[in-house]
XYZ file of C-alpha atoms in Angstrom:
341
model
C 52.950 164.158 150.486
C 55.578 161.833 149.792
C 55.872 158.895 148.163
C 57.293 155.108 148.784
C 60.505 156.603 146.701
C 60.529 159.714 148.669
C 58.958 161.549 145.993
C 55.711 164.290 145.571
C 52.543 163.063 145.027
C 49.455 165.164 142.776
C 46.080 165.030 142.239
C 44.378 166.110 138.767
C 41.306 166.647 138.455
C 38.569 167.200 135.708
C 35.416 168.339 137.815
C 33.747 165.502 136.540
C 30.564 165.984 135.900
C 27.976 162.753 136.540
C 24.984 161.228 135.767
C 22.291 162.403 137.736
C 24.542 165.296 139.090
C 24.956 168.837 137.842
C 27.882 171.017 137.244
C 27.597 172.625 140.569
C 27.904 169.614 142.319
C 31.192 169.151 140.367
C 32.657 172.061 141.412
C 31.881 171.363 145.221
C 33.307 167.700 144.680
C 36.086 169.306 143.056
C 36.957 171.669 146.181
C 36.029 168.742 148.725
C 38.831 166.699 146.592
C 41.258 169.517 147.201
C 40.782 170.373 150.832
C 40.872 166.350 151.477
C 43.853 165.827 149.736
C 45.464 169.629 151.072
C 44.933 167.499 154.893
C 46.862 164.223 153.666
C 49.808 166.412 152.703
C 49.620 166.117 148.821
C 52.063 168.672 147.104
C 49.591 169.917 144.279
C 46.201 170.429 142.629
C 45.733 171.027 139.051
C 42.724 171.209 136.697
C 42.531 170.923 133.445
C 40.931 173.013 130.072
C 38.800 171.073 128.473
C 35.923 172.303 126.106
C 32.392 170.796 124.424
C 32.403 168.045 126.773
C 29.589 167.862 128.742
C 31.031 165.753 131.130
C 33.773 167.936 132.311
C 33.211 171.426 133.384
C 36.909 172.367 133.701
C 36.747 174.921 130.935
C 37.161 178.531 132.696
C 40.617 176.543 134.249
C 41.870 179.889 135.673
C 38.586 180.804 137.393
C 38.136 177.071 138.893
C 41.888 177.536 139.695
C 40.828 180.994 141.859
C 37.913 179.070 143.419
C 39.946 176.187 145.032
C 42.937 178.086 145.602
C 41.038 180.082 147.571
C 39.274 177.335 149.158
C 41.983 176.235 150.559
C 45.097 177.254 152.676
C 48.220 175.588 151.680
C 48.601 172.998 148.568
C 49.983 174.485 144.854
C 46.840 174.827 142.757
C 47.799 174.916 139.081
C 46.873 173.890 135.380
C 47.329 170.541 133.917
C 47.192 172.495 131.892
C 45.842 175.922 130.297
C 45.836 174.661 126.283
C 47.924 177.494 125.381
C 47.596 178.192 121.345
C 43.416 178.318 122.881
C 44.546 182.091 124.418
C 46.556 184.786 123.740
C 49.991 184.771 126.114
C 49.310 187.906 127.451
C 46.104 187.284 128.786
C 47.339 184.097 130.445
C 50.328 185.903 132.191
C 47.478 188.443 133.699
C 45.272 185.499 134.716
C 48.046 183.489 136.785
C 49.734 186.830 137.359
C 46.356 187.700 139.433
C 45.975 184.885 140.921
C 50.051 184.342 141.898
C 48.989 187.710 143.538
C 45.736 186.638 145.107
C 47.724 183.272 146.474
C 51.928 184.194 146.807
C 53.492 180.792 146.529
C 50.819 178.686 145.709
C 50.296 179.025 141.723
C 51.381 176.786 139.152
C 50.856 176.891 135.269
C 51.192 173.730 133.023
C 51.248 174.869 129.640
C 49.769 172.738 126.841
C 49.590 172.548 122.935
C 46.835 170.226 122.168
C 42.901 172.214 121.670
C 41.480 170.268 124.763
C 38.717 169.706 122.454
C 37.488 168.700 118.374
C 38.169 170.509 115.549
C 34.432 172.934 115.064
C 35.586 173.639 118.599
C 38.796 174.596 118.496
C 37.761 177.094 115.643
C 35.513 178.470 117.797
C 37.705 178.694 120.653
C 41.058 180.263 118.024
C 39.184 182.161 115.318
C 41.914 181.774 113.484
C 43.914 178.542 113.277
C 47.721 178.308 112.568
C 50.717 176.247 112.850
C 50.960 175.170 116.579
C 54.051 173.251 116.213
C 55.254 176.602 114.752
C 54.191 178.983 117.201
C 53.576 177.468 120.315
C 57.276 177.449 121.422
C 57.246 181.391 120.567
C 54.111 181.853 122.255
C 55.661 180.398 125.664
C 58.716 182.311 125.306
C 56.409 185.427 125.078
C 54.325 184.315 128.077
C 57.544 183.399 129.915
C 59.063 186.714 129.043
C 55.758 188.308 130.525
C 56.691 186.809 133.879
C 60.397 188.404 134.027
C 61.095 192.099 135.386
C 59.925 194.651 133.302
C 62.550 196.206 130.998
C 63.029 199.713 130.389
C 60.819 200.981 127.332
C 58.788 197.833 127.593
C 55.781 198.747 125.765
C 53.747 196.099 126.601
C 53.655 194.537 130.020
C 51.246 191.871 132.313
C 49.507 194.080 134.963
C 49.680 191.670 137.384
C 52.219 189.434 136.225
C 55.246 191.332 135.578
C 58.181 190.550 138.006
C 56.189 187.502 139.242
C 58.054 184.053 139.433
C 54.978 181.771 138.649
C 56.523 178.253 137.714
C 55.797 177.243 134.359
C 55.487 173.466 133.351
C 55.314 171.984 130.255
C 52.975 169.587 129.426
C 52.374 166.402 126.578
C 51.878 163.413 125.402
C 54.498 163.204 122.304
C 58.049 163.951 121.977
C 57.119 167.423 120.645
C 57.072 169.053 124.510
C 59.521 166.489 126.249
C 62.137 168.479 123.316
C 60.636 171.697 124.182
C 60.770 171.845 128.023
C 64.336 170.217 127.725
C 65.563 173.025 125.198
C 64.030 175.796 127.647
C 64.787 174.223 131.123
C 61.328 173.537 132.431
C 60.059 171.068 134.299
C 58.012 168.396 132.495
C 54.274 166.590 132.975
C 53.417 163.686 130.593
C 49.816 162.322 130.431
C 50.598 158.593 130.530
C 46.745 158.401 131.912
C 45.413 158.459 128.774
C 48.364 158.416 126.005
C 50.780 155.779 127.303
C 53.226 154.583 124.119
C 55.569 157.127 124.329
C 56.003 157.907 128.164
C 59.399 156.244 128.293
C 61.043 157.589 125.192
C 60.048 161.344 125.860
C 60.834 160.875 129.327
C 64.857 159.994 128.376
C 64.836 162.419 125.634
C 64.045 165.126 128.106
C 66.751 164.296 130.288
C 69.262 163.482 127.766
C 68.373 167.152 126.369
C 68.290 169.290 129.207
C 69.850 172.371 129.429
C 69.511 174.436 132.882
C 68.162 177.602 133.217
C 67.254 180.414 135.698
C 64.057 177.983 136.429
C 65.167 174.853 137.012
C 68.977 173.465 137.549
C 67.791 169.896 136.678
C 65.685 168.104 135.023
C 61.781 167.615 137.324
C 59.774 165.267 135.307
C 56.147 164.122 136.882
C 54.218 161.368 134.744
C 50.544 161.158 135.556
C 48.569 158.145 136.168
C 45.067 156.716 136.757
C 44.376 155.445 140.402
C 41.322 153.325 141.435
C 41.905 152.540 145.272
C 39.301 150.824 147.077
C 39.362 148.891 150.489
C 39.007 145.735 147.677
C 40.366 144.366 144.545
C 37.048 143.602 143.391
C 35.096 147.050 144.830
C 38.147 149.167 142.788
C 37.479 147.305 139.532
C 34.075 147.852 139.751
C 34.809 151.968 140.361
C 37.329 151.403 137.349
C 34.355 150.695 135.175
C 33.593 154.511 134.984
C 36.112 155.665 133.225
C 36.292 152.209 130.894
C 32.779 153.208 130.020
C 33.553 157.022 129.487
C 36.758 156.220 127.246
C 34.409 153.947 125.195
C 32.168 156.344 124.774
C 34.474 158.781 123.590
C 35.738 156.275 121.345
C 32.736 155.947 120.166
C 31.689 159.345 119.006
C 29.381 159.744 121.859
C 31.129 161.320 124.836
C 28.821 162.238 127.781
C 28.351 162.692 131.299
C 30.690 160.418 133.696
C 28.443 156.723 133.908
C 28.296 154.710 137.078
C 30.099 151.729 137.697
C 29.160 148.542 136.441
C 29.737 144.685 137.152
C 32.768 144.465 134.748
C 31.301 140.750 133.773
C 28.143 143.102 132.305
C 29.932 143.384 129.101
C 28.432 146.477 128.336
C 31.584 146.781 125.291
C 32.940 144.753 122.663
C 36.063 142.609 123.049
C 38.023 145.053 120.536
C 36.454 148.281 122.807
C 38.105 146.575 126.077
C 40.929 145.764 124.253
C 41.465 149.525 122.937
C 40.279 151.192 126.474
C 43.436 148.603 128.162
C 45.704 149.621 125.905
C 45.087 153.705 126.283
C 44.720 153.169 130.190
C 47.426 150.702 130.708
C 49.043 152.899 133.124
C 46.248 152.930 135.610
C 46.648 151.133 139.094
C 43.641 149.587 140.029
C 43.218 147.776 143.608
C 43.563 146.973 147.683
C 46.087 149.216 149.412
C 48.229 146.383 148.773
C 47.888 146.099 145.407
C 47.794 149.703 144.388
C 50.806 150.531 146.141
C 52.851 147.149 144.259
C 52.205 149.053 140.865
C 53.090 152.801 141.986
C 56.206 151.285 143.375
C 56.881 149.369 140.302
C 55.752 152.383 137.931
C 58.364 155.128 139.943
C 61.476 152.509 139.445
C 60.784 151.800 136.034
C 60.257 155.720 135.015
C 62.434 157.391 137.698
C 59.641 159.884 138.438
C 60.710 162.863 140.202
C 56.913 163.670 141.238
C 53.667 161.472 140.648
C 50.343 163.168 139.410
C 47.245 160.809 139.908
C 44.129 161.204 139.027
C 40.338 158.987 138.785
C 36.904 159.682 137.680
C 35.371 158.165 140.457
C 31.688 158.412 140.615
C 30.652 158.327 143.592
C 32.382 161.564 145.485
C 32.705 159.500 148.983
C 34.837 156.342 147.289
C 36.594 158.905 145.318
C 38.024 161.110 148.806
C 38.668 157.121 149.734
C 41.517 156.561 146.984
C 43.571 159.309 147.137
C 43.286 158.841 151.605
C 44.542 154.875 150.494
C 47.173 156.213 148.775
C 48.107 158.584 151.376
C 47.921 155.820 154.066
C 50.077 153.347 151.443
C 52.622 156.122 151.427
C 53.013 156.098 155.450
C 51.590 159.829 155.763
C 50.134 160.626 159.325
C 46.914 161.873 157.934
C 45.773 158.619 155.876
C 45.413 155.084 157.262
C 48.006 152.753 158.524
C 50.214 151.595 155.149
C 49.295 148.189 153.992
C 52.175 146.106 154.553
């Protein structure tokens, strides 16, 4: 699907897990998300790793990846993204080498630094920890090198994988992988959903940096954003209330399962919690039709986006299919509803 620019439009997703619901009834939400937003013509669907958060039952990313891919017929299904230093490169060019194989055409993998998790975690997850800043940009040439033809001699190769072009993003939230995707020609994802103050300033450095390669000519950046669309101003900002609650919680020390909405006026936060959740969520568009599509407009001139990734833990699964088919309609695409005007 396109945008009001003329631009792709994304869904993420977290197979939120709610109140009241299980992790099963995440997963089906989470494939009812993708075939819905497969009809209105969106261009991709990624998941992301996450880990020791009960609330989100993303973890086995590549096997979610597998189970929507092949619940569906035609969008991308990717990673936003597979935490790399979490895995060893090898195993991650057999995973999306299988599943590149399993769906021709229709695999992405966003690459990311961060654990997707705390610190006992991560140990857990890494047995051993070392310098990420050091070694993740090795450990995506090695993946990336995994991907390429197999050379003569080549002891060691991805079985499937080898000789398969699966695009390879580069993800952040920090100058750190704006530099890196730049210096290697990738395209670029920022998480402006939930880490805002430095969208802007990695965005220019990667295109002020970027050198072309055999996988990309130019430089493809696609910011991601929160999106709470709703037939009302009102009914939105009380579905926003979710994820104000959840990010408080987290904030807090206490993360959990994904709460149901509130009346904001319930004030169920301090003034300095609200204050802190704004901040972190600024970029989030939160409305009517109308209203919604006002900020996207104003949020693609401002950053030049060459794609837009949304995403929203919505908690009810009904008003959550709703948004992104608002959005769809607000962009003028034959499967959503007339765009508000």
């Amino acid at each position: 699907m396109e945008g009001t620019s003329g631009i792709p439009v994304s869904v993420l997703d977290l197979a939120p897990v709610k109140e009241g619901g299980t992790i099963n009834d995440s997963f089906r939400e989470t494939l009812a998300l993708a075939r819905h937003a497969e009809a209105l013509g969106y261009r991709r669907f990624w998941l992301a790793e996450h880990h020791n958060m009960t609330g989100i039952a993303s973890a086995a990313t590549s096997v979610l990846i597998g189970y929507v891919a092949g619940g569906t017929r035609s969008i991308r299904v990717g990673s936003g993204g597979v935490m790399l230093p979490n895995h060893s490169p090898l195993v991650i060019a057999e995973q999306f080498g299988t599943l590149e194989s399993l769906y021709p055409g229709r695999i992405d993998l966003g690459l990311g630094r961060a654990p997707g998790t705390d610190q006992l975690t991560m140990r857990a997850l890494r047995r051993t920890i070392t310098n990420v800043d050091e070694d993740f940009p090795r450990e995506v040439a090695e993946l990336l090198s995994y991907f390429s033809p197999p050379r003569p001699g080549q002891a060691v190769r991805a079985v499937p994988g080898a000789g398969l072009r699966v695009p390879v993003w580069l993800l952040g939230s920090s100058l750190y992988s704006a530099q890196l995707a730049a210096l290697l020609g990738l395209p670029f994802a920022f998480a402006s959903h939930f880490a805002p103050d430095l969208l802007m300033q990695a965005l220019e450095i990667y295109r002020a940096e970027f050198r072309p390669s055999e996988a990309l000519e130019r430089p493809y950046a696609m910011p991601c954003v929160n999106v709470f669309a709703a037939d009302s101003d009102d009914e939105a900002r009380r579905l926003f209330t979710s994820l104000q609650q959840a990010f408080i919680n987290l904030r807090r020390g206490r993360p959990g399962l994904l709460p149901p909405p509130v009346d904001p006026a319930e004030g169920r936060w301090s003034e300095i919690e609200l204050a802190g959740a704004e901040h972190m969520l600024r970029y989030t568009a939160v409305g009517s039709p109308e209203t919604v599509r006002r900020w996207l407009e104003s949020f693609i001139q401002q950053t030049r986006a060459d794609e837009l990734m949304l995403t929203a833990q919505i908690f009810d699964p009904a008003a959550r299919l709703r948004s992104i088919e608002l959005v769809a309609g607000m962009f003028g695409h034959a499967g959503g509803p007339p765009a508000a005007r």
